[in-house]
GROMACS .gro file of C-alpha atoms in nm:
model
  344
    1UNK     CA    1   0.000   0.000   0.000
    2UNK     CA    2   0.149   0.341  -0.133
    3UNK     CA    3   0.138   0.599   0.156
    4UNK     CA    4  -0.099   0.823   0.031
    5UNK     CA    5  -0.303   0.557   0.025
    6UNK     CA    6  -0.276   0.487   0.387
    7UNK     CA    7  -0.315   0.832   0.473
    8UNK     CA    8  -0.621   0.777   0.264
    9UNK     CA    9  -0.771   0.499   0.480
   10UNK     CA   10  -0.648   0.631   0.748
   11UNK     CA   11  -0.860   0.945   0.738
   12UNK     CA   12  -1.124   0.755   0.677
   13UNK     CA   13  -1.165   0.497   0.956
   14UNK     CA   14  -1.086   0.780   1.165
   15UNK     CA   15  -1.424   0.961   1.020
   16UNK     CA   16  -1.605   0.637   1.091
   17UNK     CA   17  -1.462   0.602   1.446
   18UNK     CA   18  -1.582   1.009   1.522
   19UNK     CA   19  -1.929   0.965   1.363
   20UNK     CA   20  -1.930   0.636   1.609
   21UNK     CA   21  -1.806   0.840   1.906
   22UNK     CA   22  -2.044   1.075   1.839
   23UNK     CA   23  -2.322   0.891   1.757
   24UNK     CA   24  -2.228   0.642   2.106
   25UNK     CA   25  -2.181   0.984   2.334
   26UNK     CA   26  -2.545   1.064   2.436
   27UNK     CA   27  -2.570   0.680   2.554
   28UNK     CA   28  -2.252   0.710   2.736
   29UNK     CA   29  -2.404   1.013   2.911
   30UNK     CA   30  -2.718   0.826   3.013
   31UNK     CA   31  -2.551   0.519   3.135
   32UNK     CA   32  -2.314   0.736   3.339
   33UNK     CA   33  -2.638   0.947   3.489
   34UNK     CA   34  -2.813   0.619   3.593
   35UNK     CA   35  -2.496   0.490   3.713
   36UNK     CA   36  -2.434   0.827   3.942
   37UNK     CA   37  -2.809   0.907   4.072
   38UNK     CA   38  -2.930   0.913   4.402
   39UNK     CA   39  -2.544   0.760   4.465
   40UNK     CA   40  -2.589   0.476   4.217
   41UNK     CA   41  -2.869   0.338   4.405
   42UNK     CA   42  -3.131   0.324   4.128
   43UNK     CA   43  -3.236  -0.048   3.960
   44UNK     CA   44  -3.103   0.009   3.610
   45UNK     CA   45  -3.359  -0.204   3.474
   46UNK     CA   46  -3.639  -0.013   3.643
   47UNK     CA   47  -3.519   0.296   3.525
   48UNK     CA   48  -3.545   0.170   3.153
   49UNK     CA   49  -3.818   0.063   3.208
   50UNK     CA   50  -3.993   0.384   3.378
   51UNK     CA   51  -3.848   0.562   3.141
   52UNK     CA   52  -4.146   0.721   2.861
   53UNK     CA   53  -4.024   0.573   2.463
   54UNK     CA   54  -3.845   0.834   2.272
   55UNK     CA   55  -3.693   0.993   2.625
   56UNK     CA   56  -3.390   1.052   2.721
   57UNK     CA   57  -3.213   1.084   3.083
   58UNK     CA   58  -3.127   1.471   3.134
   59UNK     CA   59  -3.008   1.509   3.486
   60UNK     CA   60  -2.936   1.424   3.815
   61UNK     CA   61  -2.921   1.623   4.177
   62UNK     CA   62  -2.828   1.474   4.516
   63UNK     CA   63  -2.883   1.692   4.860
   64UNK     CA   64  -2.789   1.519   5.177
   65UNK     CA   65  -2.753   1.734   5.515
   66UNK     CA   66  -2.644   1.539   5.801
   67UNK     CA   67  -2.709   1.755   6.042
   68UNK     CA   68  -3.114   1.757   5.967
   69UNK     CA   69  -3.128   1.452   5.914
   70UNK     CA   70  -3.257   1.479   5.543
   71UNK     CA   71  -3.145   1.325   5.201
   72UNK     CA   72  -3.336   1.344   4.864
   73UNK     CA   73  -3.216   1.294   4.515
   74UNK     CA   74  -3.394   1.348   4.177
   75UNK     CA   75  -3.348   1.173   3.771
   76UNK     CA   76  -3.456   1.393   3.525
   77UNK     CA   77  -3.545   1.338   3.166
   78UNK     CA   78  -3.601   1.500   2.831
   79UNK     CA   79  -3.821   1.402   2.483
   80UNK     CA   80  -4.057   1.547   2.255
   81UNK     CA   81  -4.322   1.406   2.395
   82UNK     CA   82  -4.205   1.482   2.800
   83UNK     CA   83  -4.446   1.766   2.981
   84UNK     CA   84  -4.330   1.620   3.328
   85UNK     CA   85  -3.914   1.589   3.297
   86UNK     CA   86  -3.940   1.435   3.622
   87UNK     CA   87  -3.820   1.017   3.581
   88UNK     CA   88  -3.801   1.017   3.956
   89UNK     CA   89  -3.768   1.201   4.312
   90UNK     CA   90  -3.704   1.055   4.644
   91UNK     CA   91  -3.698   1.272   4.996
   92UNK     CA   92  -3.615   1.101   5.322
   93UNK     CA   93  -3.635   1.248   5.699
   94UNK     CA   94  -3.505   1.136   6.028
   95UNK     CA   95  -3.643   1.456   6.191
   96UNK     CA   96  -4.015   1.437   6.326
   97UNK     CA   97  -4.043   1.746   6.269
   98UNK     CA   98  -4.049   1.773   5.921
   99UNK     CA   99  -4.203   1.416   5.894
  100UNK     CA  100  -4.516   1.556   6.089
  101UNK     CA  101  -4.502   1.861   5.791
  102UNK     CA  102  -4.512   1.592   5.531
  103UNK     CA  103  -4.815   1.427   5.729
  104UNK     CA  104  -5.013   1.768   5.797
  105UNK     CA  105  -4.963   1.838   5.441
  106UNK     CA  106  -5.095   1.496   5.304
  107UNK     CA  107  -5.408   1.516   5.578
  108UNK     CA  108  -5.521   1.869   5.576
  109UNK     CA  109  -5.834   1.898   5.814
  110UNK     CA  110  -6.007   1.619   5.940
  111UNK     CA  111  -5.771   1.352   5.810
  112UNK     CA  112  -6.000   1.198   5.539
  113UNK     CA  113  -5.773   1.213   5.220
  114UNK     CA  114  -5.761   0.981   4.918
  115UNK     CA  115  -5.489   0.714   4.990
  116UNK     CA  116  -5.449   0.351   4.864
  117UNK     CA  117  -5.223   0.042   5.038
  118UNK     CA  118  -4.940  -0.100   4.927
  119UNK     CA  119  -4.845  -0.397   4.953
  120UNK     CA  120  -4.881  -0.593   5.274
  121UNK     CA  121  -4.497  -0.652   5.388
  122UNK     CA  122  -4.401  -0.263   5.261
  123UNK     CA  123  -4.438  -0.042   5.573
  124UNK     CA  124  -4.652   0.229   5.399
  125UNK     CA  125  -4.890   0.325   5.191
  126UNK     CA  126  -4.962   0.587   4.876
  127UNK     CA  127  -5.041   0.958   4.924
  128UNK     CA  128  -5.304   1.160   4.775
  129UNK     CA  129  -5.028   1.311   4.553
  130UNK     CA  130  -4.929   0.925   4.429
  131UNK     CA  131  -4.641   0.951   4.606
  132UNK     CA  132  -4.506   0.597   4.799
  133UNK     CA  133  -4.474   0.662   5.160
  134UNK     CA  134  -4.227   0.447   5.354
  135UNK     CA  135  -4.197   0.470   5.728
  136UNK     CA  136  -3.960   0.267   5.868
  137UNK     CA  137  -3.800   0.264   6.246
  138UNK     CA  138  -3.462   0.362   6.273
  139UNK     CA  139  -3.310   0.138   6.588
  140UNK     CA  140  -2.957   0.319   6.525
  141UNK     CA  141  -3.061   0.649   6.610
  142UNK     CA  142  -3.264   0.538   6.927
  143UNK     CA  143  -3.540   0.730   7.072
  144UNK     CA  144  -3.574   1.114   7.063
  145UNK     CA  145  -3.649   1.345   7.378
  146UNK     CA  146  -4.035   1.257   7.429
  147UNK     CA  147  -3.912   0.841   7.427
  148UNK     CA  148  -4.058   0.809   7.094
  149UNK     CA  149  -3.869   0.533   6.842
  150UNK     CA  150  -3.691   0.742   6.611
  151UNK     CA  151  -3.805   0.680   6.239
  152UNK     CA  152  -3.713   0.744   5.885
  153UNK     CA  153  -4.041   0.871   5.626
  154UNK     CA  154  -3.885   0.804   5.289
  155UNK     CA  155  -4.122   0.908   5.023
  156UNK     CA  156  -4.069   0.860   4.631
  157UNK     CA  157  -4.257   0.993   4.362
  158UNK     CA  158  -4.245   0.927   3.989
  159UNK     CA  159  -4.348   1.213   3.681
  160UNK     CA  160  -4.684   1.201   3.550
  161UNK     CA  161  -4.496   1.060   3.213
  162UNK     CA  162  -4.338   0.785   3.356
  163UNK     CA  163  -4.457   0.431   3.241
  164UNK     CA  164  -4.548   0.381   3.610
  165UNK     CA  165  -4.780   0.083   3.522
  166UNK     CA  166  -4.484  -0.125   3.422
  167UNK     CA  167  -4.529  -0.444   3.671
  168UNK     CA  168  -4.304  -0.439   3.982
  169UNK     CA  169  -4.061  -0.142   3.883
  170UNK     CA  170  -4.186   0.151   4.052
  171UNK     CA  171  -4.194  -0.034   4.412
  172UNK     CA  172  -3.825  -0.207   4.284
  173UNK     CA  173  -3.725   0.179   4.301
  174UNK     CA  174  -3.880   0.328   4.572
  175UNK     CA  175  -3.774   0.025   4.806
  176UNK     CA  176  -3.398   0.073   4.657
  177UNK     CA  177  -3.408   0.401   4.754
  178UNK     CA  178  -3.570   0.393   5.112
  179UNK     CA  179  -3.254   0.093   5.171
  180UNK     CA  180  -3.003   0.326   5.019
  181UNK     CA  181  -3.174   0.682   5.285
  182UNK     CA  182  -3.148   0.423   5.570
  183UNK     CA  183  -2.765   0.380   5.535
  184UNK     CA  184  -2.700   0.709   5.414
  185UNK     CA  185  -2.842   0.891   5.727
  186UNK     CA  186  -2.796   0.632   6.018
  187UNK     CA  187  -3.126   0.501   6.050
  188UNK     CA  188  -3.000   0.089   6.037
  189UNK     CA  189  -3.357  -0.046   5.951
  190UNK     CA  190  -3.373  -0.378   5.826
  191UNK     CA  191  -3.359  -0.353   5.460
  192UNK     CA  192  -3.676  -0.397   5.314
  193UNK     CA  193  -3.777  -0.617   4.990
  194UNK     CA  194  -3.973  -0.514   4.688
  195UNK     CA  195  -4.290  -0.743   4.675
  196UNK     CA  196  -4.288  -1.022   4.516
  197UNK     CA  197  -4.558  -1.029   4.150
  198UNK     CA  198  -4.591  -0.780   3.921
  199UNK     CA  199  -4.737  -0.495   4.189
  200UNK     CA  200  -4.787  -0.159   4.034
  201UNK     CA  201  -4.905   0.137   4.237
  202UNK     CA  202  -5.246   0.247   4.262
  203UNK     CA  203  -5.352   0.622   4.176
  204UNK     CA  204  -5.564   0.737   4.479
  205UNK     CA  205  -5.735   0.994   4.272
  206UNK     CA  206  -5.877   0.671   4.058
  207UNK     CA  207  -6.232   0.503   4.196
  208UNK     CA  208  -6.065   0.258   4.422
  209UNK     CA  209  -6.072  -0.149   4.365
  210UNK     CA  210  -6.375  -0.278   4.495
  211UNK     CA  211  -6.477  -0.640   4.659
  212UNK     CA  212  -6.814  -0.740   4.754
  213UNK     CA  213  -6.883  -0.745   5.140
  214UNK     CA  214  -6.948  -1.151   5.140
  215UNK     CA  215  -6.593  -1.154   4.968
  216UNK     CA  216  -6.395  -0.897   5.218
  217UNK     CA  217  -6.338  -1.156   5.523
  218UNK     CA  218  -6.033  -1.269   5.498
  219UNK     CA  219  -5.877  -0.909   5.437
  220UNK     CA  220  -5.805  -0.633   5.618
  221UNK     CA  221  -6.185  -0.549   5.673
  222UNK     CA  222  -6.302  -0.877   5.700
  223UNK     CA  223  -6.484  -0.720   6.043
  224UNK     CA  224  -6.719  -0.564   5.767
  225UNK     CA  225  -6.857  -0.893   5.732
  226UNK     CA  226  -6.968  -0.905   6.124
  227UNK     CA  227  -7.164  -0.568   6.085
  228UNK     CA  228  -7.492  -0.703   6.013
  229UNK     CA  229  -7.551  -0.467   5.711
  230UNK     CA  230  -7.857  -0.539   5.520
  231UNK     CA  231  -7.786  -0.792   5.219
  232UNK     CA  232  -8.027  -0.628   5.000
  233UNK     CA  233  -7.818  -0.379   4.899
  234UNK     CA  234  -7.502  -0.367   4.701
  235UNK     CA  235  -7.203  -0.325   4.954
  236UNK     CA  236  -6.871  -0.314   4.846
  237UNK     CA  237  -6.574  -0.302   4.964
  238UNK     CA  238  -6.233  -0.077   4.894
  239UNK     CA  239  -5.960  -0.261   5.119
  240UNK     CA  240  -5.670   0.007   5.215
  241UNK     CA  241  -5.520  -0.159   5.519
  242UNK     CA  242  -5.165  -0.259   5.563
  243UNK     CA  243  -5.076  -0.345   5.934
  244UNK     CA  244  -4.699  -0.207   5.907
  245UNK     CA  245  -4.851   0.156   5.763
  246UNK     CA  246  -4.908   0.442   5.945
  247UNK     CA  247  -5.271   0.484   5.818
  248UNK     CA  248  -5.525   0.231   5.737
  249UNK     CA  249  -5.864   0.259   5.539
  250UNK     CA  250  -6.183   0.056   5.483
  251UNK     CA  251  -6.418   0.214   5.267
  252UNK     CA  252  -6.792   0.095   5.199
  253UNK     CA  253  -6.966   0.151   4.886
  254UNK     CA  254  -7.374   0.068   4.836
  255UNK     CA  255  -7.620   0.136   4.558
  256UNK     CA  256  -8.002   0.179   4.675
  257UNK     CA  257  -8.160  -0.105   4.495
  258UNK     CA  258  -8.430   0.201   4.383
  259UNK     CA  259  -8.171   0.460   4.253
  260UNK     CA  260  -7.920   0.228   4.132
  261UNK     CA  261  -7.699   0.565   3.982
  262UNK     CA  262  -7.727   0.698   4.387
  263UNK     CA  263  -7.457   0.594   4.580
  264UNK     CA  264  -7.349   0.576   4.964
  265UNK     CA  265  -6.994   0.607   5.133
  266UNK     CA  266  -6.870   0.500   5.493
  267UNK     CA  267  -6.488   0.599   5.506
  268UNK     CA  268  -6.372   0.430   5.830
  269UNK     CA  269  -5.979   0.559   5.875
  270UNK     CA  270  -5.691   0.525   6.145
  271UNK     CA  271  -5.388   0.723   6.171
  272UNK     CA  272  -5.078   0.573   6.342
  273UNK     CA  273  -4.837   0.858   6.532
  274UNK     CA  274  -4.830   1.139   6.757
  275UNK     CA  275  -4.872   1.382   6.450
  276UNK     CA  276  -5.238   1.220   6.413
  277UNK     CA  277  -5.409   1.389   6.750
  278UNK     CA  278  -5.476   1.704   6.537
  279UNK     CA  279  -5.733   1.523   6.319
  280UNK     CA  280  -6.003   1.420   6.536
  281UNK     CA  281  -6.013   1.731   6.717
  282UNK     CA  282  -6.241   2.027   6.723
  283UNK     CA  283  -6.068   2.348   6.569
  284UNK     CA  284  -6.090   2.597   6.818
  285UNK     CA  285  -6.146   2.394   7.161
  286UNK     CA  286  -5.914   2.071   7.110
  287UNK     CA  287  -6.204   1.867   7.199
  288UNK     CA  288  -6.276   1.560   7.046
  289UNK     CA  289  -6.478   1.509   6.732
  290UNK     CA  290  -6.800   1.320   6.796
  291UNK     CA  291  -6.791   0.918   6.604
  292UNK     CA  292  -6.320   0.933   6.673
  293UNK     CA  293  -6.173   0.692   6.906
  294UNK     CA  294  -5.836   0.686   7.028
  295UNK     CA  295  -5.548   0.453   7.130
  296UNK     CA  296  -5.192   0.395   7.234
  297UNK     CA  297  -4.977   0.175   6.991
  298UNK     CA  298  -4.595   0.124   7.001
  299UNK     CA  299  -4.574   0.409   7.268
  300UNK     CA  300  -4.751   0.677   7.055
  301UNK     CA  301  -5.108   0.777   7.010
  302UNK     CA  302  -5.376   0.643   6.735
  303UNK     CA  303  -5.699   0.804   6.679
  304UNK     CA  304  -5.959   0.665   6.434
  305UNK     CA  305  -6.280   0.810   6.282
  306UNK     CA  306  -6.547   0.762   6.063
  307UNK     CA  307  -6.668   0.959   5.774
  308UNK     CA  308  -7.067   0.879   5.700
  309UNK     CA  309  -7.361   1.070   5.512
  310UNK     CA  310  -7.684   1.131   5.737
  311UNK     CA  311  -7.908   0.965   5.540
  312UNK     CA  312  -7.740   0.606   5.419
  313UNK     CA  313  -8.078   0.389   5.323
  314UNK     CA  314  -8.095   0.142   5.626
  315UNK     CA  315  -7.801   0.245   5.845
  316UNK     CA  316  -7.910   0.460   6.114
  317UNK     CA  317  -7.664   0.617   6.384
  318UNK     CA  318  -7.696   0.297   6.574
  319UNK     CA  319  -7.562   0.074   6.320
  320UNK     CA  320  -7.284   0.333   6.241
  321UNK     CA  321  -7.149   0.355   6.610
  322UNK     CA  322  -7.161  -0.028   6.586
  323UNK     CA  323  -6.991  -0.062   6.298
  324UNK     CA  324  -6.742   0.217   6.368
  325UNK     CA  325  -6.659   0.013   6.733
  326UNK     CA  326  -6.585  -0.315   6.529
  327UNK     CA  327  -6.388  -0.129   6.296
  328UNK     CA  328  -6.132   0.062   6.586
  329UNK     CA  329  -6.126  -0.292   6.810
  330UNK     CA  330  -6.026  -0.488   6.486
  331UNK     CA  331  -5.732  -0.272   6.418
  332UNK     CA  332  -5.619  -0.221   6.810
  333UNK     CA  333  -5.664  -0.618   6.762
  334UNK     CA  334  -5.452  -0.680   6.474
  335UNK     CA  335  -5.146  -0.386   6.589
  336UNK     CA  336  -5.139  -0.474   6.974
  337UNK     CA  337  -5.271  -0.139   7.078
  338UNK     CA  338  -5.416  -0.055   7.428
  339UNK     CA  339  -5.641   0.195   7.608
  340UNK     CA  340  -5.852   0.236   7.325
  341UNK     CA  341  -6.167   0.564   7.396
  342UNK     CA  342  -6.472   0.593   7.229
  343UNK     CA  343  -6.610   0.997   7.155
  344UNK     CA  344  -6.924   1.014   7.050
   0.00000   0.00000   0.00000
């Protein structure tokens, strides 16, 4: 070969070997983003799998402060077709202070917002905002000055583009994450698992999964099934418990047998924590509400109420302080809770 020739070739693979470069450097820059975020933490395969087609991983951000106790991290993402460039955000607290803000914010008022279970094993459940909420004890960092447990919230939340229906992968993350907060800030709670299946998250803002009553006994509100509600109407269940969660839910749905389109709601809801005693009292005298009960669980208050129309067909306020009873006894039952009050 003549050495202008060589030159020739030369040139040329190194065109081909720039175009590759080039063509290989956005990729590079992805793998080395999921590789780096929330301190290389993050199931790749999740994240792929998260991630909206035709998107492309943008950014990552990491804040950790010792001192307060906090740690959060965010993935970020780009595409034509992105509105939300969030891929995923995770916050975690040691502090019960600003896990009592995160609380007060997702139970404004008198406690009763949208929230669905996860699943049972996963100490938590999902906020009004989607978000998964993880509460998990923290036995290295002991009690704090009131003798409480110290505890770690870890919440994650994924963009309103993300494929977040893809089986198993957003709890793969958000447990990932809540191990990776534990060790980062002290907490030394036993690492948790993802559930096993292909569990996807519920949106709380959807009309929640329903079973009928003569099905609900062997769950969470199985007590539903010892009421002595009228079988001539439609009752159905929406199961929200989870006995590790700081907030459990049984909801009861009927339609009157004349107005099949009318439709009747019991919310019956307990709230685990100190940060609960605000919701089931009076504003302005501190008193309890009327149809709230209260308890003492792990060395902290619980407090449980019930949410009911006036005028349910066939379930007068009898039946409803009945049913309300079974429902706060079941769960002081189930979680080993004592001195449980009635208000009415």
């Amino acid at each position: 070969m003549t050495m202008r020739r060589w030159i020739k070739v030369s040139v040329a693979a190194a065109a081909v070997l720039g175009v590759g470069g080039y063509i290989a450097e956005p990729y590079a820059q992805e793998w080395m983003l999921a590789r780096n975020a929330c301190g290389g933490e993050l199931p790749r395969d999740a994240v792929k799998q998260l991630a909206p087609k035709g998107s492309h991983l943008e950014g990552e951000e990491s804040k950790y402060t010792k001192g307060l106790g906090s740690y959060g991290c965010s993935l970020t993402m780009k595409g034509e077709d992105v509105n939300d460039k969030r891929l995923v955000r995770m916050a975690a607290y040691t502090r019960r202070d600003d896990q009592d803000r995160e609380f007060m914010s997702l139970f404004p008022e008198e406690g009763f917002s949208p929230q669905a279970p996860v699943p049972e094993g996963l100490p938590g459940f999902i906020d009004r905002f989607g978000g998964i909420q993880l509460l998990l004890p923290c036995p290295d960092l002991g009690k704090d000055a009131e003798g409480r447990q110290r505890k770690l919230l870890v919440r994650t939340s994924l963009g309103r583009d993300v494929n977040s229906g893809v089986p198993g992968a957003a709890y793969r993350t958000a447990v990932a994450l809540a191990n990776s907060a534990s060790g980062r800030l002290g907490c030394g709670a036993k690492p948790l698992k993802a559930p096993k299946g292909d569990a996807v998250p519920a949106d709380p803002e959807d009309d929640p999964k329903t079973v009928p009553l003569s099905q609900a006994r062997n769950t969470g509100c199985g007590w539903m099934t010892r009421s002595g509600l009228s079988q001539s109407t439609d009752w159905r269940v929406a199961v929200g418990t989870n006995n590790a969660a700081p907030t459990a839910r049984c909801d009861l749905h009927s339609a009157d047998p004349e107005s099949p389109h009318e439709r009747s709601r019991m919310a019956f809801v307990a709230w685990y924590g100190d940060w609960s005693n605000r919701l089931t009292a009076e504003e302005g005298n501190g008193e309890p509400r009327p149809m709230t009960a209260t308890a003492r669980c792990d060395g902290e208050a619980a407090n449980y109420a019930l949410s009911a129309a006036d005028d349910i067909p066939g379930v007068g306020r009898a039946v409803k302080e009945r049913m309300f009873k079974e429902f706060a006894q079941d769960e002081v039952r189930r979680r080993g809770c004592s001195g449980l009050r009635f208000f009415s």
